[in-house]
Coordinates of C-alpha atoms and ligand atoms in Angstrom, one line a residue:
X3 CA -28.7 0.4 -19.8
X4 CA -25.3 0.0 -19.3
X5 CA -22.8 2.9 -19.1
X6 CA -19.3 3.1 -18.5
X7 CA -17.3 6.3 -17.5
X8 CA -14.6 6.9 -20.7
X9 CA -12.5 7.1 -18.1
X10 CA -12.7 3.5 -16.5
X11 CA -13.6 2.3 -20.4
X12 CA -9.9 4.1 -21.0
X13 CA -8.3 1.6 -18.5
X14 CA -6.7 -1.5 -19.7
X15 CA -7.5 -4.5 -17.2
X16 CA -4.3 -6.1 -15.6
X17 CA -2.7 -8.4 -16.7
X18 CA -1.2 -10.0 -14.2
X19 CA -4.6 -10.4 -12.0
X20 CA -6.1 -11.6 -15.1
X21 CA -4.0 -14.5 -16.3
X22 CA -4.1 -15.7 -12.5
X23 CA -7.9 -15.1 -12.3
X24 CA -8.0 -17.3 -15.8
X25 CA -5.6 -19.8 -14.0
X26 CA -7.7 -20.3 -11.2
X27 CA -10.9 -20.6 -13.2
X28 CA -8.9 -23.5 -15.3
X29 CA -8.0 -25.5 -11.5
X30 CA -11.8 -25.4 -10.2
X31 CA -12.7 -26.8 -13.4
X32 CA -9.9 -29.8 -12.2
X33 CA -7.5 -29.1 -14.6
X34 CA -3.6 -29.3 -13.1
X35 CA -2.5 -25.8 -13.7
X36 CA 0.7 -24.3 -12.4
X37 CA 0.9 -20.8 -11.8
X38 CA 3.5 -18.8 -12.5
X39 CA 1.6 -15.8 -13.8
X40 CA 1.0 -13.9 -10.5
X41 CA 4.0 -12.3 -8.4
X42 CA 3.0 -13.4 -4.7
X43 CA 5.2 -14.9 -2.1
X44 CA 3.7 -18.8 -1.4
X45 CA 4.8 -18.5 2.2
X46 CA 2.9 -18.1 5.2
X47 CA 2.8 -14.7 7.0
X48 CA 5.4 -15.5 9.7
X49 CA 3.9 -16.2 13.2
X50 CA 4.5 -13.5 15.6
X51 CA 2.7 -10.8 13.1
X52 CA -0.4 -13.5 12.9
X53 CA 0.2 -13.1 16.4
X54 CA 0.0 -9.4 16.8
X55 CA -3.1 -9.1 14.9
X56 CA -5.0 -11.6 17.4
X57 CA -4.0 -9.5 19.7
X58 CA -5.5 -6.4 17.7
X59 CA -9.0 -8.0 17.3
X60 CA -8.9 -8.6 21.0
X61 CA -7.5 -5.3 22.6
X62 CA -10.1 -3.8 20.3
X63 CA -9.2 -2.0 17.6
X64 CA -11.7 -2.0 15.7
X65 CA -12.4 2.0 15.0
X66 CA -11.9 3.8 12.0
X67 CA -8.1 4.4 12.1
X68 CA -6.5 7.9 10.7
X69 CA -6.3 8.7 7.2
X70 CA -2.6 8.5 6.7
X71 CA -2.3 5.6 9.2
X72 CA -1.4 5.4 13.0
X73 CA 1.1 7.3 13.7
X74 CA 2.9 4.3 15.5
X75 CA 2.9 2.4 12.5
X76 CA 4.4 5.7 10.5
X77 CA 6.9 5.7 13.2
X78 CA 8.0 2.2 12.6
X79 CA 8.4 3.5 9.2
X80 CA 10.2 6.1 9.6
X81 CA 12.2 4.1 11.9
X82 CA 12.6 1.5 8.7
X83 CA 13.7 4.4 6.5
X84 CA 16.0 5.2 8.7
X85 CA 17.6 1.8 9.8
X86 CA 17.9 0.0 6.7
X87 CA 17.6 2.8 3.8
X88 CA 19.7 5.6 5.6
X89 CA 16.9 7.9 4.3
X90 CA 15.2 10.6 6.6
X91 CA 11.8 11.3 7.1
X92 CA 8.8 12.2 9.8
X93 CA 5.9 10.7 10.3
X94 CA 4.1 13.8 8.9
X95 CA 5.8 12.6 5.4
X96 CA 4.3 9.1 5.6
X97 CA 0.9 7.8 4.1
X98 CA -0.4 4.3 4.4
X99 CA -2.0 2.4 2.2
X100 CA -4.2 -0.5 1.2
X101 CA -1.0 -2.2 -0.2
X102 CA 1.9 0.0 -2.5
X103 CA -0.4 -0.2 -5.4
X104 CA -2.9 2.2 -4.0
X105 CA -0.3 4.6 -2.6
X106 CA 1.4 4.2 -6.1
X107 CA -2.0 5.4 -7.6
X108 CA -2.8 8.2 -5.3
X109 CA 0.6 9.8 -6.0
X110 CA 0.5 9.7 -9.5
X111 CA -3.2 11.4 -9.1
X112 CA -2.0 14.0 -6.6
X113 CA 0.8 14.5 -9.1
X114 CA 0.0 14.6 -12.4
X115 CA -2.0 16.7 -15.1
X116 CA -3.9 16.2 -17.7
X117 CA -1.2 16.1 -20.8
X118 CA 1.7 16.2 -17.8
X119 CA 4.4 13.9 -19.3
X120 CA 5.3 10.7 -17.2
X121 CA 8.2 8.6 -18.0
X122 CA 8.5 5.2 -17.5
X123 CA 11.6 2.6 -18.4
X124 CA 10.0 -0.4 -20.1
X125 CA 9.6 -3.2 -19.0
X126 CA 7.5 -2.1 -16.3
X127 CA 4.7 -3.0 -14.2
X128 CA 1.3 -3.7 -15.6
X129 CA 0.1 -1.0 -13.8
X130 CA 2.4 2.3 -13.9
X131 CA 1.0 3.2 -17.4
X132 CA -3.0 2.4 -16.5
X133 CA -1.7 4.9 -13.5
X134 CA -0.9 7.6 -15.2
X135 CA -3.8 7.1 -18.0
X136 CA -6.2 7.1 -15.2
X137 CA -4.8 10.9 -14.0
X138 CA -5.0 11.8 -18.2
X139 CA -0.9 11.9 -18.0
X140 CA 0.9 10.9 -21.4
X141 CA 3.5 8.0 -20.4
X142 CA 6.9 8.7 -21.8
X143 CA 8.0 5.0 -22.3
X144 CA 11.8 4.1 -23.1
X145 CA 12.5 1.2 -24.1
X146 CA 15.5 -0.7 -21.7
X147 CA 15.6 -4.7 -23.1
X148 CA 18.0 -7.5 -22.3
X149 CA 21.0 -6.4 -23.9
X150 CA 21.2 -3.3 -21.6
X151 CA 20.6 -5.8 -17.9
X152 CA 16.5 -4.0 -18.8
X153 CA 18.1 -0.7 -17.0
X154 CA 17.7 2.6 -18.4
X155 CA 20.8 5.1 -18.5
X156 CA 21.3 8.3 -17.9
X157 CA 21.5 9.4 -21.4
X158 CA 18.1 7.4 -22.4
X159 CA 16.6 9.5 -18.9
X160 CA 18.1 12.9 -20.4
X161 CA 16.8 12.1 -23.4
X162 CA 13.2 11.5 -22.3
X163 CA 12.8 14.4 -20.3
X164 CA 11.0 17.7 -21.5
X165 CA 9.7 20.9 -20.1
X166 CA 6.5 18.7 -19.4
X167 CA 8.1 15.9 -17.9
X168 CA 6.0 15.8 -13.9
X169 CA 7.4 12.6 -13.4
X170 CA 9.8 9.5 -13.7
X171 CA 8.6 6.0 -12.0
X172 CA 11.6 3.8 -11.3
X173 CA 11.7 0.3 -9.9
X174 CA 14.3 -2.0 -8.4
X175 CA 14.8 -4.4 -8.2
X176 CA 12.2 -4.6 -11.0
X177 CA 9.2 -6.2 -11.8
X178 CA 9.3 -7.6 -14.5
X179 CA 12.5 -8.3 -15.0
X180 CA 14.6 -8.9 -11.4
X181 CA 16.6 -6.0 -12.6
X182 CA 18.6 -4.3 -9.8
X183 CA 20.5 -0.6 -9.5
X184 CA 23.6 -0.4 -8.3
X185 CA 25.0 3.1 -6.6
X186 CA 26.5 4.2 -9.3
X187 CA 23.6 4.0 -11.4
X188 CA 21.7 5.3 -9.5
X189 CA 23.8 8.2 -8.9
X190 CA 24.0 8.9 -12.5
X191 CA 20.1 9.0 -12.9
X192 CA 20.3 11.5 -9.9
X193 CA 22.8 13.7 -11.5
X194 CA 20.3 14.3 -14.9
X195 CA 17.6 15.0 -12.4
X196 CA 19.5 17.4 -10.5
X197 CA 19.2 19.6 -14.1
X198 CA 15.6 19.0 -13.7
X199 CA 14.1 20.7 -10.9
X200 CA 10.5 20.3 -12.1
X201 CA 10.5 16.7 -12.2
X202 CA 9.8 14.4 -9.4
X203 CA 10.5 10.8 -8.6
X204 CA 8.4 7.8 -7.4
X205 CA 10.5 5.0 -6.5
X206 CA 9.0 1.8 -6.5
X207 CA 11.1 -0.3 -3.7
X208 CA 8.6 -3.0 -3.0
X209 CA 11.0 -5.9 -3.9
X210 CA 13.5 -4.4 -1.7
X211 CA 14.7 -7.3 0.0
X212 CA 14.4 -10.0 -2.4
X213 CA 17.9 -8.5 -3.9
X214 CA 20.7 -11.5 -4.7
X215 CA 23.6 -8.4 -4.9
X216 CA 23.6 -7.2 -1.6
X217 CA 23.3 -3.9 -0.3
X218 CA 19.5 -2.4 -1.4
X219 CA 20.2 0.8 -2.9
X220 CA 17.2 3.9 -3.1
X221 CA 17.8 6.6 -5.4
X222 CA 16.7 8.5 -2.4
X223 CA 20.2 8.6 -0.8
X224 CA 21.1 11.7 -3.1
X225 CA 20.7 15.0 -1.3
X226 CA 20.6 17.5 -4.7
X227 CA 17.3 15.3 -5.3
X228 CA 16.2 13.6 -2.4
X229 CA 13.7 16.3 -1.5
X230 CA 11.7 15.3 -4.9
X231 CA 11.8 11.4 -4.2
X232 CA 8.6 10.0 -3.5
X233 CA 9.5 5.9 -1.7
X234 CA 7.2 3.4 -2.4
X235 CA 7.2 0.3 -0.1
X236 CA 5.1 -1.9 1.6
X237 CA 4.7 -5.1 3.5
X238 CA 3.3 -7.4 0.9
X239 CA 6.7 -9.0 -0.6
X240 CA 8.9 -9.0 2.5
X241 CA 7.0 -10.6 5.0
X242 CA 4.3 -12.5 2.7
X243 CA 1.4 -10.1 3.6
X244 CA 0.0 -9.7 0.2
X245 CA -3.2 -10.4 1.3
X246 CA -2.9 -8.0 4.3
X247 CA -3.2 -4.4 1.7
X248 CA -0.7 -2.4 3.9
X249 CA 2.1 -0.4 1.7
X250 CA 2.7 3.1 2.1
X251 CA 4.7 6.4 0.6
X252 CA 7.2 8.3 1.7
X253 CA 7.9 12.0 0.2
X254 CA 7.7 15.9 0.8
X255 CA 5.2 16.9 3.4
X256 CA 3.5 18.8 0.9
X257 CA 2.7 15.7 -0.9
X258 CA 2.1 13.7 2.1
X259 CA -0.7 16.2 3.1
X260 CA -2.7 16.4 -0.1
X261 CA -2.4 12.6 -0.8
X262 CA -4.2 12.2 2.8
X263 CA -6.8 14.5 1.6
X264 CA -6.9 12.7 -1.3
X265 CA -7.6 9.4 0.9
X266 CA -9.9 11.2 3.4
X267 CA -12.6 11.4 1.0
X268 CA -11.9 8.1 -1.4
X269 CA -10.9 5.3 0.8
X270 CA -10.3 6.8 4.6
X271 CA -7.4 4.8 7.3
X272 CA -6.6 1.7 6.3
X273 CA -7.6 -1.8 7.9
X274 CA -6.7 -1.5 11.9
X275 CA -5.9 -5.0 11.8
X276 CA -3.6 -4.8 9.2
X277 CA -1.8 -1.8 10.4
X278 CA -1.2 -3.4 13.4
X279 CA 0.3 -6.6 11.8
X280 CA 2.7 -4.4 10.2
X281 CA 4.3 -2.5 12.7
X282 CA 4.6 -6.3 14.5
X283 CA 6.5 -6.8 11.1
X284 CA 8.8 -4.0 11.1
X285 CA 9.6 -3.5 14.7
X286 CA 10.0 -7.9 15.0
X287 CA 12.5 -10.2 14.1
X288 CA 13.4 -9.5 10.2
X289 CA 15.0 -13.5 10.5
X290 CA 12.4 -14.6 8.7
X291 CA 12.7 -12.1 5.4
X292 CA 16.7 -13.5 5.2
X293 CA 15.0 -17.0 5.0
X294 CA 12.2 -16.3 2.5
X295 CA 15.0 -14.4 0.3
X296 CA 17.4 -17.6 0.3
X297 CA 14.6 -19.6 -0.8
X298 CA 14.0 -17.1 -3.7
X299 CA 17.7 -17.2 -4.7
X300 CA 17.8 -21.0 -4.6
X301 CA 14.4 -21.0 -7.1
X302 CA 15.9 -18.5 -9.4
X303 CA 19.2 -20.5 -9.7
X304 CA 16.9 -23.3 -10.0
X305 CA 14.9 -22.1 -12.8
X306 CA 17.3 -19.8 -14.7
X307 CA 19.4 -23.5 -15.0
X308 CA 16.3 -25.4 -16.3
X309 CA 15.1 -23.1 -18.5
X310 CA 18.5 -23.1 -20.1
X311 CA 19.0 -26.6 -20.3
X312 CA 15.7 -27.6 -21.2
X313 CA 14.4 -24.9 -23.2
X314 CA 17.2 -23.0 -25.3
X315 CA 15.0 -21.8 -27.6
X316 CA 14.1 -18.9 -25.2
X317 CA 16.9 -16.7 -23.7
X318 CA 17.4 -16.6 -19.9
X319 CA 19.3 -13.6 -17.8
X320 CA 20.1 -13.9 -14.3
X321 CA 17.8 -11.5 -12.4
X322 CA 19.8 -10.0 -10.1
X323 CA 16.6 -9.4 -7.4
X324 CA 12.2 -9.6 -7.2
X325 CA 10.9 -13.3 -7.9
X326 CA 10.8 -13.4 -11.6
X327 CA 12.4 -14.8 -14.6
X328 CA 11.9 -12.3 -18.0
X329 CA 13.7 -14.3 -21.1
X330 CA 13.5 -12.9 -24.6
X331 CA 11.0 -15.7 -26.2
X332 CA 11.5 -14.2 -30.3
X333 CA 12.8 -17.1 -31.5
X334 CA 9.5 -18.8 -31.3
X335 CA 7.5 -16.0 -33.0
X336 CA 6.1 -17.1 -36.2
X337 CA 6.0 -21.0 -35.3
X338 CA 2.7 -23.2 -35.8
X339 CA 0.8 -24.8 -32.7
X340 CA 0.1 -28.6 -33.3
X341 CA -3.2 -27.4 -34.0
X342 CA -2.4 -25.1 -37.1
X343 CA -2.6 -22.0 -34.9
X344 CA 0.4 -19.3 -35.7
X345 CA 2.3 -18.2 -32.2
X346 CA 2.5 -14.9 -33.8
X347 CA 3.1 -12.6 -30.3
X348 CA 4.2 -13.2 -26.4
X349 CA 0.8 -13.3 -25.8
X350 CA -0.1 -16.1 -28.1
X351 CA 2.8 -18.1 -26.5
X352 CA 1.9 -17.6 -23.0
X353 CA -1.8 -18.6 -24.3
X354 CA -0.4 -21.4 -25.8
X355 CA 1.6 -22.7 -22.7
X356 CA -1.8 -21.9 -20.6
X357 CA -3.7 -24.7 -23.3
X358 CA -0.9 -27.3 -24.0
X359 CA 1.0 -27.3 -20.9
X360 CA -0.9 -25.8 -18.3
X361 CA 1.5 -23.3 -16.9
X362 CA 0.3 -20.0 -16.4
X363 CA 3.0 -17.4 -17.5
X364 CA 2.3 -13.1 -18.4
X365 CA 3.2 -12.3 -21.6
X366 CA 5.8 -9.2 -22.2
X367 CA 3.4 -7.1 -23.8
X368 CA 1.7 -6.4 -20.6
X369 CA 4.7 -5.0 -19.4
X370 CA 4.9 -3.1 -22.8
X371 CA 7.6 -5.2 -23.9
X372 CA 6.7 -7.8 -26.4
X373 CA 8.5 -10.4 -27.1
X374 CA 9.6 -11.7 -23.7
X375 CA 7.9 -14.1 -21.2
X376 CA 7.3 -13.6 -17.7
X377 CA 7.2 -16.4 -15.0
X378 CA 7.1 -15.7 -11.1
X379 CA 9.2 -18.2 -9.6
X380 CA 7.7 -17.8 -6.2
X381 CA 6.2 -21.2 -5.7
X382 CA 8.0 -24.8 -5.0
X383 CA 11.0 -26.2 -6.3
X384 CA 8.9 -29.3 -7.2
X385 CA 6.4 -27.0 -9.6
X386 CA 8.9 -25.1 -11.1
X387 CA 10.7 -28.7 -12.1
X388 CA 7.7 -30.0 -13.3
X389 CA 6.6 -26.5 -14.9
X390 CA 9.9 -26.5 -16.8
X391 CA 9.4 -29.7 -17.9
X392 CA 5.8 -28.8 -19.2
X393 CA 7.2 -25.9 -21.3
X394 CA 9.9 -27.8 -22.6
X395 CA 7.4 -30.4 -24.1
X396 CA 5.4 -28.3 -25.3
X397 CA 7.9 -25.4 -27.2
X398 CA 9.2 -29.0 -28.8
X399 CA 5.5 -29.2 -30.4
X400 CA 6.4 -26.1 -32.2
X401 CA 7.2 -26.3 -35.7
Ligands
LIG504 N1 4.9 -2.4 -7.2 C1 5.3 -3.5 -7.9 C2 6.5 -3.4 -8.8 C3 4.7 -4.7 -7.7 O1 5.1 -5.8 -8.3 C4 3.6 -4.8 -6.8 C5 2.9 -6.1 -6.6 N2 1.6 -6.2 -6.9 C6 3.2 -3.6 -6.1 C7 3.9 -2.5 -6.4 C8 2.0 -3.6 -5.2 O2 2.2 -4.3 -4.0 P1 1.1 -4.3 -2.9 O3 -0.1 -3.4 -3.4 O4 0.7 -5.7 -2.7 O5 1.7 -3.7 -1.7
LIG505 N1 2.9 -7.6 -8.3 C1 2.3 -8.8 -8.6 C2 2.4 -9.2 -10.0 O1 3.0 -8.4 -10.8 C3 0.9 -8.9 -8.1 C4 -0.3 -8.7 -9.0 C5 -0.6 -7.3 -9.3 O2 -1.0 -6.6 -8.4 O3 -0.3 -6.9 -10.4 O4 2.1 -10.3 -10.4

């Protein structure tokens, strides 16, 4: 008999995982698929934190590690915080994770109430909502598209909050869209939570230094708030350690405590391995992070250019940070497939681009914002010329 909590039946698979799994599946049956569903860096974890983890296995760590992670890794944190975000914590205030996704979860849990309202800018991240439906949260969505640069303002934030607003998840730069906050911005989103004691804040920073504008900016610089700012970062996009699960959280010591309880009986320390790998990447040289980020800005310019000179019908922005591309695909809604089919959503494009020009995009309804297309551009100049291309051909089927 098969049985399935309501819970875990309640959960939307993601997205994002999923059109890469299906991607995969399509190359081991030989088929030439590019990807550009999944958001991973395609570099190589630089040396010296390979290095660092050799070293690990050898000098033997290889015992169950503390819940919220070694404390010399939450002091490198800390450290990080400090350097490069001017923010101040202890190491009593850190958790580590098995990548910012996990941390991300156990926050919301630790957080959240059934029927506690959660509000979340869309587009977002496949995963905030599933988040906050796993805890039984209600999420708040609003709505922040192309012709506001995807950001949400203060008056759309004021709007959305109520007496049983728990929460707000921000994210910037953004996935989906490359969207970035400036200080300002951010400083007016801090002065309507200012009237809202009640209400925390997670802030997603994971794409932190894949940011084309400069300066990095956490909403966590504004002292009337900052002791209700949960930071969310991790090791994954900076120094190409996806595969490495270490992220971590960064908030009130009272939150810090029960989201270790939280881990002592679910998951327990993280990898010692990992941990170790990165403290090597935040104590080391950051040169290679200013290389990987050039690379990124060259392949957005790149792709933002071909996309509008090869495929008009879709509309292009300039993400300002992250590694992805988010244009407004409604003009092709309602067109016909050579086969007869109707493109009638996002989804049915990006299906349709998987089948007739095997390039594997997400569609924008994943990110709760239909209509819009998204394509990680964090692969080779080469495949996103040749990608481009592919799309191009096949939008031109469309009739
Ligand atoms: N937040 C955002 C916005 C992301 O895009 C990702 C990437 N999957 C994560 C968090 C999680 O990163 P990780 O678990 O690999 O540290
Ligand atoms: N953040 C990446 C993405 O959005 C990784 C996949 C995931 O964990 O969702 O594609």
């Amino acid at each position: 008999m098969e049985y399935i909590s309501e819970r875990i039946q309640a959960l939307a698979p993601s997205a994002t995982l999923a059109m890469s799994q299906k991607s995969s599946e399509l190359k081991a049956r030989g088929v030439d698929v590019i990807n550009l569903s999944v958001g991973e860096p395609d570099f190589h974890t630089p040396d010296h934190i390979k290095e660092a983890a050799k070293r690990a296995i050898d000098d033997n760590f290889s015992f169950y590690t503390p819940v919220p992670g070694y404390l010399s890794l939450r002091e490198a944190i800390v450290e990080k915080l400090e350097r490069e975000n001017g923010l101040h914590f202890e190491a009593s205030q850190v958790v580590v994770g098995n990548g910012a996704k996990h941390e991300l979860c156990n926050v919301v849990m630790t957080l959240v109430n059934p029927g506690d309202e959660v509000v979340i800018p869309m587009p977002a991240w496949v995963s905030y909502v599933q988040m906050v439906i796993l805890a039984g949260g209600k999420p708040v969505t609003v709505p922040v598209g192309m012709e506001q640069g995807f950001k949400v303002t203060a008056a759309q934030l004021e709007a959305a909050i109520t007496p049983r607003t728990r929460l707000v998840m921000l994210c910037s730069p953004s996935n989906p869209t490359g969207a970035v906050y400036s200080r300002g911005e951010l400083a007016e989103l801090a002065a309507v939570l200012e009237r809202h004691p009640q209400v925390m804040v997670l802030s997603d920073e994971i794409y932190e230094h894949i940011n084309y504008v400069g300066r990095h900016e956490s909403i966590g610089q504004f002292e009337a708030i900052a002791d209700r700012v949960v930071v969310i970062n991790g090791v994954s996009k900076a120094y190409a350690m996806t595969g490495w699960r270490i992220g971590y959280m960064a908030g009130p010591q009272w939150l810090a405590k029960a989201v270790t309880k939280l881990q002592g009986q679910y998951t327990s320390g993280v990898s010692s391995i990992a941990q170790k790998a990165a403290e090597a990447a935040l104590r080391g040289t950051q040169a290679p992070v200013e290389q990987m980020r050039e690379a990124f800005e060259r392949r957005r310019d790149l792709v933002t250019g071909l996309l509008q000179e090869q495929v008009p019908q879709m509309q292009v922005s300039l993400p300002d940070g992250a590694f992805y591309v988010f244009p407004r695909v409604t003009d092709l809604l309602g067109m016909k497939a050579p086969d007869g089919s109707v493109i009638a959503t996002d989804s049915d494009l990006a299906m349709y681009l998987l089948r007739e020009a095997h390039v594997a995009t997400v569609a924008g309804e994943a990110f709760g914002a239909p209509g819009y297309l998204r394509l990680s551009y964090a692969t080779s100049d080469d495949n996103l010329r040749e990608a481009v291309g592919r799309i191009a051909a096949a939008v031109n089927l469309l009739r």
